mmCIF file with all atom_site columns, C-alpha atoms in Angstrom:
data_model
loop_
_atom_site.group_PDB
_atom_site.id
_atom_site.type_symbol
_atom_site.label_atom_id
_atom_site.label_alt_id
_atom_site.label_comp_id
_atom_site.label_asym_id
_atom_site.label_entity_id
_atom_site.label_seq_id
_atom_site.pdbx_PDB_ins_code
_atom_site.Cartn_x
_atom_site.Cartn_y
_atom_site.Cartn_z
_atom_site.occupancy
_atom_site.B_iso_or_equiv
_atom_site.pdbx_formal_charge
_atom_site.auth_seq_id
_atom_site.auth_comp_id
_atom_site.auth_asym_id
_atom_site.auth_atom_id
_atom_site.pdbx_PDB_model_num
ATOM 1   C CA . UNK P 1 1   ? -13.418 -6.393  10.786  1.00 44.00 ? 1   UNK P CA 1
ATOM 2   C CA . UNK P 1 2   ? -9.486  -5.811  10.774  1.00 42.00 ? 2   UNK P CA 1
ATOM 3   C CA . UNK P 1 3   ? -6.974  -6.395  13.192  1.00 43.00 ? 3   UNK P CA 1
ATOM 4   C CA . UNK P 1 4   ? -4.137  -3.939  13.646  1.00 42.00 ? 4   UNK P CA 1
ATOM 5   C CA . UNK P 1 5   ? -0.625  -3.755  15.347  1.00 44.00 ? 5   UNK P CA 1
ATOM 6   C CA . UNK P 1 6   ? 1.194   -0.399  13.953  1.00 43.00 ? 6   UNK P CA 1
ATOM 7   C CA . UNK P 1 7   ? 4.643   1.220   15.287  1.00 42.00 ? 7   UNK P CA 1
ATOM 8   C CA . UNK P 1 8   ? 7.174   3.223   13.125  1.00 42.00 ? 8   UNK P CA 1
ATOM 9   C CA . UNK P 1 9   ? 10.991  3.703   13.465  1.00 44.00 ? 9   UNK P CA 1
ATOM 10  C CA . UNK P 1 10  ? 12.496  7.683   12.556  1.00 40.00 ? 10  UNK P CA 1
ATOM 11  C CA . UNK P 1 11  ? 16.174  7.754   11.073  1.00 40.00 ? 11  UNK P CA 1
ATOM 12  C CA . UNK P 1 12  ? 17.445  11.176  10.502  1.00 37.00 ? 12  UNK P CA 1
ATOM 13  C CA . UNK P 1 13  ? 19.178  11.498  7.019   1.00 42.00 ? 13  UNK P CA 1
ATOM 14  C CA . UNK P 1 14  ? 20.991  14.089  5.527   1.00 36.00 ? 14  UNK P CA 1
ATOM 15  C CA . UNK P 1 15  ? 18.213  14.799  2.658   1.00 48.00 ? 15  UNK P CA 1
ATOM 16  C CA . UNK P 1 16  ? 15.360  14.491  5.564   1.00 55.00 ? 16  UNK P CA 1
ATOM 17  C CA . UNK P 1 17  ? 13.881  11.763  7.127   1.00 67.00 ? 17  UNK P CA 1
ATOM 18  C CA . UNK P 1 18  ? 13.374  7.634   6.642   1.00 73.00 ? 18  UNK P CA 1
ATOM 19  C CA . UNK P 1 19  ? 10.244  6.690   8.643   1.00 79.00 ? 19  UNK P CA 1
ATOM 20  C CA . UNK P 1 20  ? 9.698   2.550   8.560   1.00 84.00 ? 20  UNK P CA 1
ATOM 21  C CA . UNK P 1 21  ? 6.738   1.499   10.058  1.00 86.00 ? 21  UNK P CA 1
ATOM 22  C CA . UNK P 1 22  ? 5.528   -1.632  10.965  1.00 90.00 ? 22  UNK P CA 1
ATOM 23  C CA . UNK P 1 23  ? 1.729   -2.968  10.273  1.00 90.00 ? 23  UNK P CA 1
ATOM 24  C CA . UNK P 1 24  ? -0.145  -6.134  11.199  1.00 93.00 ? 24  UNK P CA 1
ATOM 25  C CA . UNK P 1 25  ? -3.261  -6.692  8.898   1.00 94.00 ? 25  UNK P CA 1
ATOM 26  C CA . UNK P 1 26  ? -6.149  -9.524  8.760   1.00 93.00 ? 26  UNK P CA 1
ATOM 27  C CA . UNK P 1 27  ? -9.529  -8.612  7.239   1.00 94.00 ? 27  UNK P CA 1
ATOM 28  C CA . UNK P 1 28  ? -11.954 -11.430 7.794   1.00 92.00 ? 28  UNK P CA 1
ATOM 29  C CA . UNK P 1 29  ? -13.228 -12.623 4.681   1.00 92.00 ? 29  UNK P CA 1
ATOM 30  C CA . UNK P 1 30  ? -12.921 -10.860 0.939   1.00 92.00 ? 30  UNK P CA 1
ATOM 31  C CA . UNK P 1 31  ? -12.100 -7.334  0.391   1.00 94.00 ? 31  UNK P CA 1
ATOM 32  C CA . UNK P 1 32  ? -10.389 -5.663  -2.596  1.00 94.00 ? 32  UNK P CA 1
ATOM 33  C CA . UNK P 1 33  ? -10.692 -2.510  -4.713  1.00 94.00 ? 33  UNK P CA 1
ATOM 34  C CA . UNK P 1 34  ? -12.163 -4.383  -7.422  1.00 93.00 ? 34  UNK P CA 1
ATOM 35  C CA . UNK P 1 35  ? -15.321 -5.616  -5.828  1.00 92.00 ? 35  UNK P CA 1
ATOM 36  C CA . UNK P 1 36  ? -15.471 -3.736  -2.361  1.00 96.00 ? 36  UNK P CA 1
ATOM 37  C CA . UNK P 1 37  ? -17.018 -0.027  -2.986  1.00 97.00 ? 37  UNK P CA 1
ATOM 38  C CA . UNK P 1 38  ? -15.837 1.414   0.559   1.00 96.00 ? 38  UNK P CA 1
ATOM 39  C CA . UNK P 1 39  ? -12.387 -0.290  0.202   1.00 97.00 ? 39  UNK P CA 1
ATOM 40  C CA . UNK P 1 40  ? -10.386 2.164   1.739   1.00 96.00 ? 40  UNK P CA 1
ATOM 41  C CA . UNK P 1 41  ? -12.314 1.317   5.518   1.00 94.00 ? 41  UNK P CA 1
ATOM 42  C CA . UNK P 1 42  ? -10.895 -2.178  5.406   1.00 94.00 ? 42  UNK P CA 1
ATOM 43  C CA . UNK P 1 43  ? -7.575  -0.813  4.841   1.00 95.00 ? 43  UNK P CA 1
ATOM 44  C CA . UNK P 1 44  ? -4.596  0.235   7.615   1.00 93.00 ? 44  UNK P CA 1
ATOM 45  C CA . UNK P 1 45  ? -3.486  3.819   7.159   1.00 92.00 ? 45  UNK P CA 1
ATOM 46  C CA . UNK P 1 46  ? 0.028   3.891   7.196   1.00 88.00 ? 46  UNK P CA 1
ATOM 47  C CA . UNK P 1 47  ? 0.139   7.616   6.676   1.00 80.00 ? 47  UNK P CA 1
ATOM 48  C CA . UNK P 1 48  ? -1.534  8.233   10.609  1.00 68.00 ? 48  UNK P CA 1
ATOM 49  C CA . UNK P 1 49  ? 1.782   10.566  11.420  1.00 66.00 ? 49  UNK P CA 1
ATOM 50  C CA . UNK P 1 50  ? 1.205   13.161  8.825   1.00 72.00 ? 50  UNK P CA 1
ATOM 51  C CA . UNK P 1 51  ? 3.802   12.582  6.092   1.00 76.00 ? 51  UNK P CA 1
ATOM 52  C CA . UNK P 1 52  ? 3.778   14.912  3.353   1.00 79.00 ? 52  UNK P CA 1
ATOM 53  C CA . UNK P 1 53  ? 3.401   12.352  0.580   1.00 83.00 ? 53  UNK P CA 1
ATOM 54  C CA . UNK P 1 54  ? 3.217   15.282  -2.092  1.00 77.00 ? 54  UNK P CA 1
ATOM 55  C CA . UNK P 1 55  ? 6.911   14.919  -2.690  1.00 80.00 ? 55  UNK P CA 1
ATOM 56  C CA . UNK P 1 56  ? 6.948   10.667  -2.891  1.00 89.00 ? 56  UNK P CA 1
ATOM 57  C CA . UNK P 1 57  ? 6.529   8.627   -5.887  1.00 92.00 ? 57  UNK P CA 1
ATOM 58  C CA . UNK P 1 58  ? 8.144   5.273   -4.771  1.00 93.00 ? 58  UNK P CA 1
ATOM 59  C CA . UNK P 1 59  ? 8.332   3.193   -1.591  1.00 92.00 ? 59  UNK P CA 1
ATOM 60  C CA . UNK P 1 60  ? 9.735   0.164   -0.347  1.00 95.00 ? 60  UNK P CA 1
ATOM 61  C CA . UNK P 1 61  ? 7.993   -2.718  1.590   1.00 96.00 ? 61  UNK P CA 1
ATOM 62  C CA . UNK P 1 62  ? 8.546   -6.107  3.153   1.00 96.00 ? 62  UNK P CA 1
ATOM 63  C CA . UNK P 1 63  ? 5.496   -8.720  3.589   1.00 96.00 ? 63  UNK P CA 1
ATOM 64  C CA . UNK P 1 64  ? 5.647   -11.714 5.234   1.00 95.00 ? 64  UNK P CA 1
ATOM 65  C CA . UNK P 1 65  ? 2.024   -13.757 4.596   1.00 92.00 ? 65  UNK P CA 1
ATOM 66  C CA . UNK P 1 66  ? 0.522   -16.361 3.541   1.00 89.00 ? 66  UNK P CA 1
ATOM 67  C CA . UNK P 1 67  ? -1.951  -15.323 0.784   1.00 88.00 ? 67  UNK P CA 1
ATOM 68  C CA . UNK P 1 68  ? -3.102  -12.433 -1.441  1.00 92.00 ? 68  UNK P CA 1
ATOM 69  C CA . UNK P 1 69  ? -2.011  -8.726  0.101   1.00 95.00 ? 69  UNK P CA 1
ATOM 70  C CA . UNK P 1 70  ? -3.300  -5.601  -1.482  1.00 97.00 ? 70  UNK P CA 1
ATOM 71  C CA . UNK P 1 71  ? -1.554  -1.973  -1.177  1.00 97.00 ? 71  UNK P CA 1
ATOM 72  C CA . UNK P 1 72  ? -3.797  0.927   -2.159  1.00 97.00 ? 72  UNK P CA 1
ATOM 73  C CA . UNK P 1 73  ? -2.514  4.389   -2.655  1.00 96.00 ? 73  UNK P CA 1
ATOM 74  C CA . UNK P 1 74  ? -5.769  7.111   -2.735  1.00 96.00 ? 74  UNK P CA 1
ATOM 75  C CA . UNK P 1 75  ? -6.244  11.111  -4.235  1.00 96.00 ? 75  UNK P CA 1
ATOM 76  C CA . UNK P 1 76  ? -8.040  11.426  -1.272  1.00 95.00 ? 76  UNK P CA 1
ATOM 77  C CA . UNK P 1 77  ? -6.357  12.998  2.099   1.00 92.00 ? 77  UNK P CA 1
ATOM 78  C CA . UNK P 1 78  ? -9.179  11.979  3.554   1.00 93.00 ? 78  UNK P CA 1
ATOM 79  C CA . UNK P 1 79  ? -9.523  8.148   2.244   1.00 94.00 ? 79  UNK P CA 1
ATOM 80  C CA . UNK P 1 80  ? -12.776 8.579   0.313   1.00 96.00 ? 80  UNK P CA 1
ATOM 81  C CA . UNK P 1 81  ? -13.327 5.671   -1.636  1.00 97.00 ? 81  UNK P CA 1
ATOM 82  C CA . UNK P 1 82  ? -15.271 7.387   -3.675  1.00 98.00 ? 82  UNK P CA 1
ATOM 83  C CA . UNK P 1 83  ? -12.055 9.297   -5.130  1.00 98.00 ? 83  UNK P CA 1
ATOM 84  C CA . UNK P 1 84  ? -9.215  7.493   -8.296  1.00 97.00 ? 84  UNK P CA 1
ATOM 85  C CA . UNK P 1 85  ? -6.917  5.048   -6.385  1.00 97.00 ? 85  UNK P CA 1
ATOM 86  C CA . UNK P 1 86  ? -4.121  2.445   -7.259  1.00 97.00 ? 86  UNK P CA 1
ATOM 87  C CA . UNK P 1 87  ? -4.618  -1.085  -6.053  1.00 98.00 ? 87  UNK P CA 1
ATOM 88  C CA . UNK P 1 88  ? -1.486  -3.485  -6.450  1.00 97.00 ? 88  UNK P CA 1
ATOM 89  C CA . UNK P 1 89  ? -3.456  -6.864  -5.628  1.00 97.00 ? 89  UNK P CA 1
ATOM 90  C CA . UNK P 1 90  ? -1.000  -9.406  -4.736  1.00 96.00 ? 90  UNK P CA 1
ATOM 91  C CA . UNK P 1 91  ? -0.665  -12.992 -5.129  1.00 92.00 ? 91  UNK P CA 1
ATOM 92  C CA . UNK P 1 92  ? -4.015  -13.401 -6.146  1.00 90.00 ? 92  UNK P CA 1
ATOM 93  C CA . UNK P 1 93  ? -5.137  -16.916 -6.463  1.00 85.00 ? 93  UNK P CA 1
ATOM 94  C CA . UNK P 1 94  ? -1.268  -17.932 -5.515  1.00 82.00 ? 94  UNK P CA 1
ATOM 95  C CA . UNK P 1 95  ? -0.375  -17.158 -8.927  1.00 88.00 ? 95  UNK P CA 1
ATOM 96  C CA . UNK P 1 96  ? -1.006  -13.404 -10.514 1.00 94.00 ? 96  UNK P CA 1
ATOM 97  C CA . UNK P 1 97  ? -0.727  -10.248 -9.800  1.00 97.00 ? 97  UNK P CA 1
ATOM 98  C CA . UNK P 1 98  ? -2.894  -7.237  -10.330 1.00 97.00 ? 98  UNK P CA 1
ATOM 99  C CA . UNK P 1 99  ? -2.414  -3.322  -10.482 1.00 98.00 ? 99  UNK P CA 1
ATOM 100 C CA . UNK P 1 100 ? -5.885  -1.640  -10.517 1.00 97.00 ? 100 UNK P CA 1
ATOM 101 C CA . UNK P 1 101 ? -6.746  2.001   -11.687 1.00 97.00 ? 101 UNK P CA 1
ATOM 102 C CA . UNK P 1 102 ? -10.211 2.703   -10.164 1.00 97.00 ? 102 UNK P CA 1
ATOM 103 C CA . UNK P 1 103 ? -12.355 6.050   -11.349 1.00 97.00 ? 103 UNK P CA 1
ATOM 104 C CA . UNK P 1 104 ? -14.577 6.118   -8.445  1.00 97.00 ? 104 UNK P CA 1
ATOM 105 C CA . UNK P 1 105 ? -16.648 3.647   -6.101  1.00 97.00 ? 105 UNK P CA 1
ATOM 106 C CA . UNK P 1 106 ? -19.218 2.587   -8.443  1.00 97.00 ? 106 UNK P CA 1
ATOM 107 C CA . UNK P 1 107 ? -17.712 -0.431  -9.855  1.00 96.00 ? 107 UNK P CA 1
ATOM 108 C CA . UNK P 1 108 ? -18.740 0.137   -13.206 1.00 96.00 ? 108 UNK P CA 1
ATOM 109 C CA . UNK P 1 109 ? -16.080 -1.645  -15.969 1.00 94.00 ? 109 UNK P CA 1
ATOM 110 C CA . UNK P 1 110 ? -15.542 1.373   -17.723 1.00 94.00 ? 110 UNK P CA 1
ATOM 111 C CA . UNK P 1 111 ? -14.591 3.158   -14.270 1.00 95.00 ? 111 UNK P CA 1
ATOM 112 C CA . UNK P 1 112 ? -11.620 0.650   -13.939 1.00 95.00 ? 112 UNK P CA 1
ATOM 113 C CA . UNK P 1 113 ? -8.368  -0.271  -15.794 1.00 95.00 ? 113 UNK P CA 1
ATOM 114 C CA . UNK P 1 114 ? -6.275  -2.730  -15.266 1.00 96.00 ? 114 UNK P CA 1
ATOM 115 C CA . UNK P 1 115 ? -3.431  -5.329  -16.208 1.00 97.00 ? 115 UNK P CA 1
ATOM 116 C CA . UNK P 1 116 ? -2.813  -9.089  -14.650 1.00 96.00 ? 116 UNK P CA 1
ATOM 117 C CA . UNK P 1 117 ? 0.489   -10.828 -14.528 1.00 97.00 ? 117 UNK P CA 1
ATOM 118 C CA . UNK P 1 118 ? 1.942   -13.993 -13.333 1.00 96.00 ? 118 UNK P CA 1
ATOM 119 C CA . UNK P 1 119 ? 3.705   -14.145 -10.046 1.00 95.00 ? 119 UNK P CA 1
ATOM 120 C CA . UNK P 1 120 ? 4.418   -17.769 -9.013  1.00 91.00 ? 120 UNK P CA 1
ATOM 121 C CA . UNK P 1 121 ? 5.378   -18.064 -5.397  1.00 86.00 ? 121 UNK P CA 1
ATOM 122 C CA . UNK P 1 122 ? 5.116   -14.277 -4.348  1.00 90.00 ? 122 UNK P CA 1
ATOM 123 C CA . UNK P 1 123 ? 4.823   -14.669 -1.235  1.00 89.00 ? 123 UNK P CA 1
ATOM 124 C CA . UNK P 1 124 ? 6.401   -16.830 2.189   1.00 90.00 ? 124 UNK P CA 1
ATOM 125 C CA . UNK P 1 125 ? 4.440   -17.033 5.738   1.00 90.00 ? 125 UNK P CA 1
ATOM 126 C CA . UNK P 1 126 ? 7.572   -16.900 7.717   1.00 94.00 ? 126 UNK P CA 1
ATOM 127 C CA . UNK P 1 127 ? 9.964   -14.735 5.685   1.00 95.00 ? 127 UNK P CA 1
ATOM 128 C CA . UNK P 1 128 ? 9.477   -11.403 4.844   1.00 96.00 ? 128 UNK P CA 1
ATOM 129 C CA . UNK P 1 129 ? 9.569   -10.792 0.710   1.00 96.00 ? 129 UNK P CA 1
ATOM 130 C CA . UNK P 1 130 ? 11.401  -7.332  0.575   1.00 97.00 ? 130 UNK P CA 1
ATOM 131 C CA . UNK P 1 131 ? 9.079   -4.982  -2.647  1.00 97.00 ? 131 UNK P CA 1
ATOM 132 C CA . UNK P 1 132 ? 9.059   -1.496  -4.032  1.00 97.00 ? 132 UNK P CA 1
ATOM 133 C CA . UNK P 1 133 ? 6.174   0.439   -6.093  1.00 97.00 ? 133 UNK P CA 1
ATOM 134 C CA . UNK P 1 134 ? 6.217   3.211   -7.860  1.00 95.00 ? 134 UNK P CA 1
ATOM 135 C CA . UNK P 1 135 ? 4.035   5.840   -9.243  1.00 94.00 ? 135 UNK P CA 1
ATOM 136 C CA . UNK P 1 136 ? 5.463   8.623   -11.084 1.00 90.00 ? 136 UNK P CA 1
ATOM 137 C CA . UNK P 1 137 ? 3.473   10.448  -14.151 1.00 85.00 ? 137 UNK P CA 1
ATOM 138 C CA . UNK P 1 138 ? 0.607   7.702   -14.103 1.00 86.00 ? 138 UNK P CA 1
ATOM 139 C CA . UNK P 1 139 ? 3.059   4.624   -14.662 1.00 94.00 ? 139 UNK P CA 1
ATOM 140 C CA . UNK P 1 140 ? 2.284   2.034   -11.652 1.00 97.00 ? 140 UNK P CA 1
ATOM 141 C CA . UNK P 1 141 ? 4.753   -0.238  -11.242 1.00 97.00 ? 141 UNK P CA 1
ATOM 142 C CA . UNK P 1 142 ? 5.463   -3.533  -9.164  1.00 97.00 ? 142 UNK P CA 1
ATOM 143 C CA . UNK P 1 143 ? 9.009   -4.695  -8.281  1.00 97.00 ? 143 UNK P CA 1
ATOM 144 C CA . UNK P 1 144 ? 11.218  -7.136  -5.920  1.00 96.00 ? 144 UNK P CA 1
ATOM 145 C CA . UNK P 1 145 ? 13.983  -6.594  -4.128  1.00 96.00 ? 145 UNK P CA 1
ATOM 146 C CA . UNK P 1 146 ? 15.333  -2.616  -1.958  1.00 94.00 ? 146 UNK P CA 1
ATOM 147 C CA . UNK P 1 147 ? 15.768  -0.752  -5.433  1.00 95.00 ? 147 UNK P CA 1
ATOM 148 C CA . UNK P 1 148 ? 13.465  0.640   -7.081  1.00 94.00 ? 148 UNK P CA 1
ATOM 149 C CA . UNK P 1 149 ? 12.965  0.454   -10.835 1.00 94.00 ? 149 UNK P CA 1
ATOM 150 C CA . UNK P 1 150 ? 15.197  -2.938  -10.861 1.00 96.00 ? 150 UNK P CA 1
ATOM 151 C CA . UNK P 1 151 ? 13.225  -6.459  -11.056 1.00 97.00 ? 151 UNK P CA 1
ATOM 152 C CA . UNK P 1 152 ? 10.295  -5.059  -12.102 1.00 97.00 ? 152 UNK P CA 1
ATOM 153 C CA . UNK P 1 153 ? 7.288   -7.500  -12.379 1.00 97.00 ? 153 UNK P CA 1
ATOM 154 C CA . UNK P 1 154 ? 4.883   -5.837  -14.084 1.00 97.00 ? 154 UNK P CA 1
ATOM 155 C CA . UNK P 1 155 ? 3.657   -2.553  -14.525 1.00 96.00 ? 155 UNK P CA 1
ATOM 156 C CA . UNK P 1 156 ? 0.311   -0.372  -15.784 1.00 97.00 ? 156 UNK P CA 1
ATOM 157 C CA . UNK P 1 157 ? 0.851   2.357   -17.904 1.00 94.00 ? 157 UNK P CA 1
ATOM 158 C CA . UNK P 1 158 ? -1.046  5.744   -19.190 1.00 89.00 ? 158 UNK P CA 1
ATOM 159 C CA . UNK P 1 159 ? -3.582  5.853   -16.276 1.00 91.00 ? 159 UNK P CA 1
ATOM 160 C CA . UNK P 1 160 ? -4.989  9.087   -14.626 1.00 93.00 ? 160 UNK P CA 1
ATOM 161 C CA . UNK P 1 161 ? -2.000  10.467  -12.995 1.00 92.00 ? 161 UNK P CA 1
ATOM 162 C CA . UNK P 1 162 ? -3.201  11.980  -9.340  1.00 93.00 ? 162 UNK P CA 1
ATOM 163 C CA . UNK P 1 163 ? -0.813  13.299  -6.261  1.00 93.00 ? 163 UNK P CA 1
ATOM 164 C CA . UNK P 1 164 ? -1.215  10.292  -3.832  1.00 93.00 ? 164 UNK P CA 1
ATOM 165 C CA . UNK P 1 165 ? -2.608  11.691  -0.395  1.00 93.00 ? 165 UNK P CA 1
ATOM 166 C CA . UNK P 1 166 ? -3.114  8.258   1.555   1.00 93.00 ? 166 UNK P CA 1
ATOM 167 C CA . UNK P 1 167 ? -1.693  4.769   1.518   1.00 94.00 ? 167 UNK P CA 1
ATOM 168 C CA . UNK P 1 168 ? -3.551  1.905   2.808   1.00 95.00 ? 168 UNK P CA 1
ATOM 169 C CA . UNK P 1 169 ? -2.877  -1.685  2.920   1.00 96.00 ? 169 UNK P CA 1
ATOM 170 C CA . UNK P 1 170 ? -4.798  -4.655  4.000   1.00 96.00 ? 170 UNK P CA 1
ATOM 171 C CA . UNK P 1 171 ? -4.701  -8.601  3.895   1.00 95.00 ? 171 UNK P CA 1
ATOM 172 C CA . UNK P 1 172 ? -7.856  -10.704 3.347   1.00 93.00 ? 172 UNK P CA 1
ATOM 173 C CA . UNK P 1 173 ? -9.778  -13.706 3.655   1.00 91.00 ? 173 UNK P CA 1
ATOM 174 C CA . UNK P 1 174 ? -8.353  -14.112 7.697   1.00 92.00 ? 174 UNK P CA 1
ATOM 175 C CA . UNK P 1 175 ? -4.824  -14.480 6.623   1.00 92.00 ? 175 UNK P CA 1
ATOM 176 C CA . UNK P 1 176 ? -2.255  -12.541 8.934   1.00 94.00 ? 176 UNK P CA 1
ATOM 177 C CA . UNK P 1 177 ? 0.086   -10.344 6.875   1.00 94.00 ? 177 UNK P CA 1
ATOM 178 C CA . UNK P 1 178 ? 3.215   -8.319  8.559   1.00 95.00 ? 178 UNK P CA 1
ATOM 179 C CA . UNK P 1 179 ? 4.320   -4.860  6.305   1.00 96.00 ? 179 UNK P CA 1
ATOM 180 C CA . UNK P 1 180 ? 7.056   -2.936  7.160   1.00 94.00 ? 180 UNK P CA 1
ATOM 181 C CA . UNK P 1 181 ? 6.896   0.079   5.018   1.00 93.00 ? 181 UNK P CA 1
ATOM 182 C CA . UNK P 1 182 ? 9.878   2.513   4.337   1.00 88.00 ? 182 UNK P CA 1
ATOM 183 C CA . UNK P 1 183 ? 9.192   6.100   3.022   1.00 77.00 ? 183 UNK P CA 1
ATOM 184 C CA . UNK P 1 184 ? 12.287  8.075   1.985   1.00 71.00 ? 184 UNK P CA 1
ATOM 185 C CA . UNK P 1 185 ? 12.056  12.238  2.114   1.00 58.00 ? 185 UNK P CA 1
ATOM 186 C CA . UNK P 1 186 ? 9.255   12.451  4.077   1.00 55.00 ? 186 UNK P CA 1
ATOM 187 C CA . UNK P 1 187 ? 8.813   15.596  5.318   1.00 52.00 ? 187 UNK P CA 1
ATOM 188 C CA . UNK P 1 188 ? 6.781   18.349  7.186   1.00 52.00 ? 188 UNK P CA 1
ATOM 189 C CA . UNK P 1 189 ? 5.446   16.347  9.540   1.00 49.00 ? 189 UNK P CA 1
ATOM 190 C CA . UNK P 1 190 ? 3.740   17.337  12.509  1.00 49.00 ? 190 UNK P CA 1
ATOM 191 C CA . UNK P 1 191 ? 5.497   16.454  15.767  1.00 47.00 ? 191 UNK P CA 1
ATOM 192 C CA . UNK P 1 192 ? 3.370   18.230  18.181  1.00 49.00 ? 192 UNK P CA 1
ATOM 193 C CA . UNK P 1 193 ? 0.515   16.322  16.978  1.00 49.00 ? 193 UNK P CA 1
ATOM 194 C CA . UNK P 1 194 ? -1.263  14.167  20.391  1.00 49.00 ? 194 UNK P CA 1
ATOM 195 C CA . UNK P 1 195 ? -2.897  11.150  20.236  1.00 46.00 ? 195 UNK P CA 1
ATOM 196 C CA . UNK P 1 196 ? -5.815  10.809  22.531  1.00 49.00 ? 196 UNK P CA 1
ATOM 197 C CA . UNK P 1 197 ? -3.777  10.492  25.808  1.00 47.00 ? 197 UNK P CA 1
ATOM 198 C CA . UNK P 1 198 ? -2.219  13.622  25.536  1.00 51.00 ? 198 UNK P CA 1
ATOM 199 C CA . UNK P 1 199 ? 1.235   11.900  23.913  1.00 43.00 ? 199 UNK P CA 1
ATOM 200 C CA . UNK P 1 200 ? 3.239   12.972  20.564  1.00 45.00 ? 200 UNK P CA 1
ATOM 201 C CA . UNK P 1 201 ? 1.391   11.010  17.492  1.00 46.00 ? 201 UNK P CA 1
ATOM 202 C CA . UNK P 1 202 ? 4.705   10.277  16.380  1.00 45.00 ? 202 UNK P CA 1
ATOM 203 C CA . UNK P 1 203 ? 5.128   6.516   17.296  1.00 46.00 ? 203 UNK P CA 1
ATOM 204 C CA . UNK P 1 204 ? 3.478   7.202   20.012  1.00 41.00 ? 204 UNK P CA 1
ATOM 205 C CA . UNK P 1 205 ? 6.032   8.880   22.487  1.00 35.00 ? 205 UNK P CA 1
#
């Protein structure tokens, strides 16, 4: 079971659009790409307004939790599990950090790559830790700070390269975690998409 709180904030920009939106996750007890087959269920879509992600290779992020966070970005448009994925699996036992390729769902060792580094004190339950992936050519990398490629943690090279089509994120084992997710040059999205009550999908005017 997850909990979710989700709105998102437009900026027009000269080059297109910045969309920042905001996600509340808690998954009760342990999920993770590693050992969870289906792992893209327990995860928030933060893609729900139709980005065109075809285009994006970076993004930037602040957390504020206190415990391990994972962000997955999925081949799949649809978020089958079943299809490659990135995992960056934060602050896992308070002290290292994981980026996870993953084949498939099957959870077989030679379906997954993967490299673990230490991050002491990653994260803070009342202030938000500002982050940035990125993803270009099959290079996964993990960084702090608003610019991307600068303070870089760690990083996973030569993996499967794949066009990301979905971006989930998720916190586990109870623990409350607050995202807010910034996506630069996002465009074609679909404004006269309606939610269920008949209003604009887009933060739900």
């Amino acid at each position: 079971m997850f909990k979710i709180l989700l709105f998102c904030v437009l900026t027009l920009k000269a080059e297109g659009l910045r969309i920042t939106t905001t996600v509340s996750t808690k998954v009760e007890g342990v999920a993770g790409g590693w050992y969870t087959p289906d792992i893209m269920t327990s995860s928030i879509d933060i893609n729900r307004y139709n980005l065109d992600l075809s285009k994006i290779t970076s993004l930037v992020f602040d957390i504020k939790r206190c415990g391990r966070a994972h962000l997955l970005l999925s081949s799949s448009a649809v978020r089958n599990s079943s299809e490659p994925l990135y995992e960056i699996d934060i602050g896992y036992k308070n002290y290292y950090t994981f980026i996870i390729y993953r084949a498939d769902d099957s959870l077989d060792p030679e379906s997954r790559n993967h490299v673990k580094f230490l991050t002491p004190n990653i994260y803070n339950c009342t202030v938000y830790l500002p982050f940035w992936i990125s993803w270009a050519d099959g290079d996964i990398k993990l960084g702090t700070g608003i610019v991307v490629d600068e303070n870089v943690l760690g990083y996973l090279t030569n993996t499967p390269h794949f066009e990301v089509k979905s971006i989930g994120v998720l916190t586990d084992y109870g623990r409350l975690g607050n995202w807010r997710i910034q996506f630069e040059g996002a465009h074609k999205i679909d404004l006269s998409k309606k939610d269920e009550k008949g209003r604009s999908a887009m933060c739900g005017i």
